Amino acid sequence: MEQTQLKEALEALKETGVRITPQRHAILEYLINSMSHPTADDIYKSLEGKFPNMSVATVYNNLRVFREVGLVKELTYGDSSSRFDFITTHHYHVICDSCGKIVDFHYPGLDEVEHLASHVTGFKVGNHRMEIYGTCPDCSTKETH
Amino acid sequence: MEQTQLKEALEALKETGVRITPQRHAILEYLINSMSHPTADDIYKSLEGKFPNMSVATVYNNLRVFREVGLVKELTYGDSSSRFDFITTHHYHVICDSCGKIVDFHYPGLDEVEHLASHVTGFKVGNHRMEIYGTCPDCSTKETH
DNA sequence: TTATTAAATTGTAATGTTTATAAATAGTGT
DNA sequence: ACACTATTTATAAACATTACAATTTAATAA
């Protein structure tokens, strides 16, 4: 499952003329396997064991490359640092206001909204982002005891 | 029109026990009158004339206060600094990928999505955010000549 | 009006994330 | 294996935002 995704991702890089380095391989692998939404620093720390000499700049550089190629989505919430998400299928995120947990939420998409927006504003609409905020079950039970 | 909004905002502050200082008055006024979505630094620079001694920290502190009271929404896009938006009616933003222009876009809301998300994830859903990205008319014409 | 008190402002330093830079290194196609 | 460039590394710099302590000020009541 993940193997396919990784292969496809590497293929996509090759096609764009982006070189495949061990660091890039490892970052991609981490993004695919981690079911969370890590920050650049999370990734840096997680790969410290395998790559003791890797620079933080490398992580940032490659996340930018992956974003430009369209492999990765950058999520900017209110908190200090960006989070990065390997793009699989179209899905949204539900975020807990209390503990910050991020849960994936699949939804058909909001093409209708895009069309309306395009019509009203005259923009050539390309894409959109949406996040839903609330309290996760864990934090809900904690609050009401 | 704006006078009413400002009065109501000041009233809301009073009710919450937040003191009304000249700086707060000016920042609120600026947010309401500016039809743009200024950064903290925009606000700071714009009020430099009236308040030569005002600290950047004051701007940040008060934007946080306004957000906590619910008068202002903080918008975190990809770029480096947050933007702040005085909350009037429920609307979304359409953002130009090319020049960064932000246009308001009124839409009935996405209650249905919130309900579904709540049902699927078990979250107590409170609110959501959505932004639409594309190319504005100006940039579109520039590209195609 | 004045005194009182807690809250807000100021100035500055500190923090933390992200980017820029230049030298060293390593992928890729031949 | 070679040559050509992209990439990595290490470090410094830039930038937005926050923390802090001292000073000032808004709100309240006498």
XYZ file of C-alpha atoms (C1' of nucleotides) in Angstrom:
350
model
C 0.000 0.000 0.000
C 2.512 2.554 1.146
C 5.087 1.017 -1.157
C 3.005 1.950 -4.144
C 2.591 5.494 -2.945
C 6.300 5.855 -2.386
C 7.098 4.438 -5.800
C 4.643 6.752 -7.467
C 6.026 9.710 -5.589
C 9.591 8.901 -6.630
C 8.384 8.465 -10.182
C 6.746 11.879 -10.056
C 9.994 13.417 -8.872
C 11.982 11.791 -11.655
C 9.550 13.059 -14.249
C 9.959 16.588 -12.992
C 13.714 16.325 -13.098
C 14.152 16.349 -9.351
C 17.010 14.205 -8.115
C 16.333 11.432 -5.697
C 18.620 11.658 -2.706
C 18.600 9.450 0.378
C 17.284 12.389 2.375
C 14.392 12.950 0.008
C 13.616 9.278 0.026
C 13.537 9.222 3.809
C 11.414 12.356 4.146
C 8.881 11.040 1.666
C 8.799 7.670 3.380
C 8.242 9.348 6.719
C 5.429 11.514 5.371
C 3.691 8.529 3.830
C 4.025 6.218 6.791
C 3.266 8.768 9.483
C -0.464 9.001 9.705
C -0.053 12.304 11.517
C 0.626 15.739 10.094
C 4.193 16.490 11.109
C 5.988 19.809 11.282
C 9.354 20.291 9.602
C 10.965 19.892 12.986
C 9.099 16.651 13.675
C 10.556 15.240 10.496
C 14.014 16.563 11.263
C 13.992 14.980 14.721
C 12.595 11.685 13.480
C 15.340 11.260 10.914
C 18.142 12.291 13.237
C 18.964 8.642 13.879
C 19.320 7.686 10.220
C 20.875 10.966 9.121
C 22.914 12.450 11.944
C 24.361 15.071 9.642
C 21.199 16.194 7.900
C 20.532 19.901 8.076
C 17.186 21.449 8.971
C 17.506 23.433 5.783
C 17.370 20.196 3.833
C 14.037 19.333 5.380
C 12.609 22.741 4.557
C 14.059 22.770 1.058
C 12.635 19.382 0.233
C 9.244 20.069 1.707
C 9.122 23.097 -0.569
C 10.158 20.962 -3.539
C 7.516 18.365 -2.720
C 4.905 21.078 -2.410
C 5.869 22.552 -5.769
C 5.692 19.140 -7.402
C 2.286 18.620 -5.815
C 3.166 15.670 -3.621
C 2.650 17.447 -0.338
C 0.230 19.970 1.054
C 1.327 22.637 3.523
C -1.142 23.314 6.302
C -0.912 26.672 8.031
C -3.050 26.873 11.102
C -2.886 29.414 13.841
C 0.056 27.839 15.633
C 3.641 28.768 15.066
C 4.771 26.172 12.563
C 3.432 24.702 9.345
C 2.359 21.107 9.077
C 2.842 18.901 6.060
C 0.526 16.309 4.633
C 1.241 13.777 1.924
C -1.512 14.120 -0.641
C -3.481 10.946 -1.193
C -7.149 11.267 -1.854
C -9.147 14.437 -1.468
C -9.968 14.920 2.169
C -10.384 17.620 4.776
C -9.223 17.957 8.360
C -11.138 18.168 11.599
C -9.040 19.828 14.296
C -9.496 19.743 18.057
C -9.426 23.225 19.577
C -8.399 21.746 22.881
C -5.562 19.293 22.163
C -4.741 20.044 18.524
C -5.455 16.543 17.255
C -6.070 16.399 13.500
C -8.435 13.834 12.049
C -8.993 13.197 8.363
C -12.497 13.649 7.064
C -13.525 12.471 3.633
C -16.080 14.512 1.773
C -17.097 14.602 -1.862
C -15.713 18.079 -2.307
C -17.100 21.504 -2.754
C -17.062 22.012 -6.478
C -20.303 23.916 -6.273
C -18.760 26.472 -3.972
C -15.813 26.879 -6.303
C -18.104 27.480 -9.245
C -20.170 30.039 -7.395
C -17.069 31.815 -6.181
C -15.702 31.931 -9.682
C -18.958 33.320 -11.015
C -19.298 36.002 -8.358
C -15.715 37.232 -8.185
C -14.495 36.643 -11.729
C -11.548 34.619 -10.445
C -10.208 31.609 -12.305
C -10.659 29.287 -9.366
C -8.122 26.524 -8.942
C -8.643 24.964 -5.552
C -9.766 25.562 -2.011
C -9.038 24.606 1.549
C -11.355 23.939 4.416
C -10.877 22.938 8.006
C -13.410 22.122 10.632
C -12.835 22.975 14.275
C -14.325 21.506 17.401
C -13.632 19.323 20.414
C -12.544 15.729 20.008
C -14.277 12.923 21.916
C -11.369 12.537 24.369
C -11.352 16.201 25.305
C -15.153 16.274 25.466
C -15.278 13.580 28.133
C -12.474 15.230 30.074
C -14.416 18.487 30.212
C -17.659 17.020 31.491
C -16.560 15.069 34.558
C -22.551 52.323 9.115
C -19.043 51.926 10.412
C -19.937 54.091 13.377
C -22.454 51.499 14.515
C -19.934 48.687 14.167
C -17.365 50.598 16.176
C -19.896 51.414 18.903
C -20.983 47.813 19.115
C -17.413 46.633 19.251
C -16.589 49.032 22.089
C -19.726 47.912 23.877
C -18.647 44.281 23.515
C -15.291 45.136 25.049
C -16.892 46.913 27.994
C -19.155 43.966 28.680
C -16.172 41.633 28.804
C -14.346 43.933 31.204
C -11.735 44.968 28.681
C -10.562 48.556 29.063
C -10.950 50.920 26.185
C -7.682 52.669 25.472
C -6.968 55.130 22.685
C -4.785 52.511 21.041
C -7.547 49.911 21.091
C -10.001 52.451 19.769
C -7.685 53.287 16.907
C -6.887 49.685 16.031
C -10.559 48.768 15.962
C -11.385 51.811 13.882
C -8.660 50.908 11.445
C -9.832 47.310 11.156
C -13.408 48.378 10.533
C -12.624 51.087 8.010
C -9.947 49.207 6.123
C -11.693 47.018 3.647
C -8.502 45.006 3.313
C -7.112 42.301 5.570
C -4.142 43.916 7.261
C -1.219 42.290 9.006
C -0.195 43.400 12.472
C 2.608 45.358 10.884
C 0.231 47.089 8.463
C -1.768 48.308 11.424
C 1.331 49.354 13.309
C 2.634 51.387 10.395
C -0.721 52.965 9.676
C -1.094 54.238 13.216
C 2.468 55.483 13.493
C 1.303 59.025 12.736
C -1.328 59.169 15.430
C 0.632 57.139 17.990
C 4.347 57.712 17.484
C 5.142 55.863 20.691
C 2.924 52.855 20.268
C 4.724 49.534 20.565
C 4.338 46.637 18.145
C 3.610 44.522 21.185
C 0.509 46.619 21.803
C -0.813 45.813 18.366
C -0.235 42.106 18.851
C -1.630 42.103 22.374
C -4.790 43.833 21.308
C -5.332 41.734 18.238
C -5.167 38.733 20.537
C -7.673 40.343 22.895
C -10.015 41.154 20.042
C -9.754 37.617 18.791
C -10.525 36.202 22.221
C -13.548 38.468 22.549
C -14.667 37.358 19.102
C -14.441 40.689 17.345
C -11.673 39.730 14.989
C -10.702 36.682 12.990
C -7.082 35.708 12.458
C -6.299 34.424 8.992
C -3.228 32.244 8.600
C -2.357 31.618 5.015
C 0.855 30.305 3.630
C 2.736 33.555 3.836
C 4.807 34.602 6.776
C 2.451 36.796 8.752
C -1.132 36.522 9.951
C -3.861 38.756 8.642
C -6.719 40.118 10.688
C -10.305 40.585 9.699
C -13.034 42.394 11.586
C -15.953 40.007 11.842
C -19.130 41.298 10.262
C -21.340 38.838 8.488
C -20.427 35.286 7.656
C -18.300 35.256 4.549
C -15.378 33.463 2.976
C -12.289 34.656 1.130
C -11.156 34.156 -2.430
C -7.402 34.619 -2.731
C -5.319 35.294 -5.819
C -2.372 32.916 -6.093
C -0.552 35.414 -8.241
C -0.860 38.793 -6.485
C -2.293 37.814 -3.121
C -5.438 39.909 -3.420
C -8.223 38.832 -1.056
C -11.850 39.234 -2.071
C -14.839 38.581 0.165
C -17.267 35.953 -0.981
C -20.653 35.536 0.624
C -22.058 32.042 0.868
C -24.865 30.580 2.927
C -22.462 28.472 4.945
C -21.603 24.859 5.168
C -23.680 23.597 8.059
C -24.204 20.317 6.291
C -20.474 19.685 6.154
C -20.148 20.481 9.830
C -22.903 18.035 10.699
C -21.399 15.267 8.626
C -17.965 15.859 10.075
C -19.406 15.735 13.567
C -21.206 12.494 12.813
C -18.213 10.786 11.249
C -15.491 11.841 13.671
C -17.409 12.187 16.926
C -16.148 15.727 17.382
C -18.284 18.437 18.917
C -17.966 20.713 15.923
C -17.870 24.432 16.583
C -16.900 26.178 13.392
C -14.922 25.887 10.201
C -12.815 27.870 7.805
C -12.607 27.766 4.057
C -10.622 29.666 1.497
C -10.780 29.509 -2.241
C -7.686 29.981 -4.390
C -7.338 31.051 -7.976
C -6.278 33.858 -10.276
C -7.960 37.242 -10.106
C -9.262 38.944 -13.278
C -6.366 41.429 -13.351
C -3.709 38.730 -13.201
C -5.622 36.578 -15.679
C -5.503 39.271 -18.351
C -1.841 39.962 -17.650
C -0.962 36.313 -18.184
C -2.731 35.959 -21.519
C -1.288 38.810 -23.586
C -12.050 65.864 41.483
C -8.932 62.962 43.365
C -7.142 58.648 44.987
C -6.802 53.924 44.272
C -5.915 49.757 41.940
C -5.551 46.623 38.506
C -4.886 46.504 33.740
C -2.512 48.191 29.663
C 1.438 50.181 27.323
C 6.113 50.599 26.308
C 10.781 49.264 25.104
C 13.563 45.772 24.680
C 15.224 41.257 24.684
C 14.277 36.633 23.662
C 12.188 32.907 21.132
C 11.209 30.148 17.356
C 10.464 29.282 12.534
C 11.992 29.793 8.108
C 15.230 31.469 4.525
C 19.796 32.934 2.398
C 24.432 31.927 1.466
C 28.722 29.771 0.176
C 31.523 25.773 0.232
C 31.501 20.806 0.052
C 29.253 16.725 -1.658
C 26.802 13.542 -4.438
C 23.130 12.145 -8.412
C 22.557 11.531 -13.161
C 23.438 10.758 -18.036
C 27.113 9.827 -21.062
C 34.511 6.630 -14.458
C 33.717 11.575 -15.827
C 31.682 15.820 -15.990
C 28.016 18.705 -14.955
C 24.771 20.528 -11.740
C 21.707 19.988 -8.311
C 21.701 19.201 -3.585
C 23.383 19.110 1.068
C 25.460 21.074 4.866
C 26.564 24.477 8.332
C 25.919 28.739 9.647
C 24.164 33.184 9.843
C 20.457 36.134 9.000
C 15.698 37.573 8.603
C 11.376 37.681 10.186
C 7.158 37.442 13.003
C 5.678 36.929 17.431
C 6.005 36.645 22.511
C 7.913 37.463 27.296
C 9.184 40.541 30.645
C 9.750 44.372 33.930
C 9.031 49.149 34.588
C 6.026 52.843 33.709
C 1.713 54.755 32.647
C -3.188 55.006 32.492
C -8.366 53.742 32.449
C -12.107 52.814 35.411
C -14.274 53.115 39.735
C -15.773 54.998 43.910
C -15.267 58.275 47.760
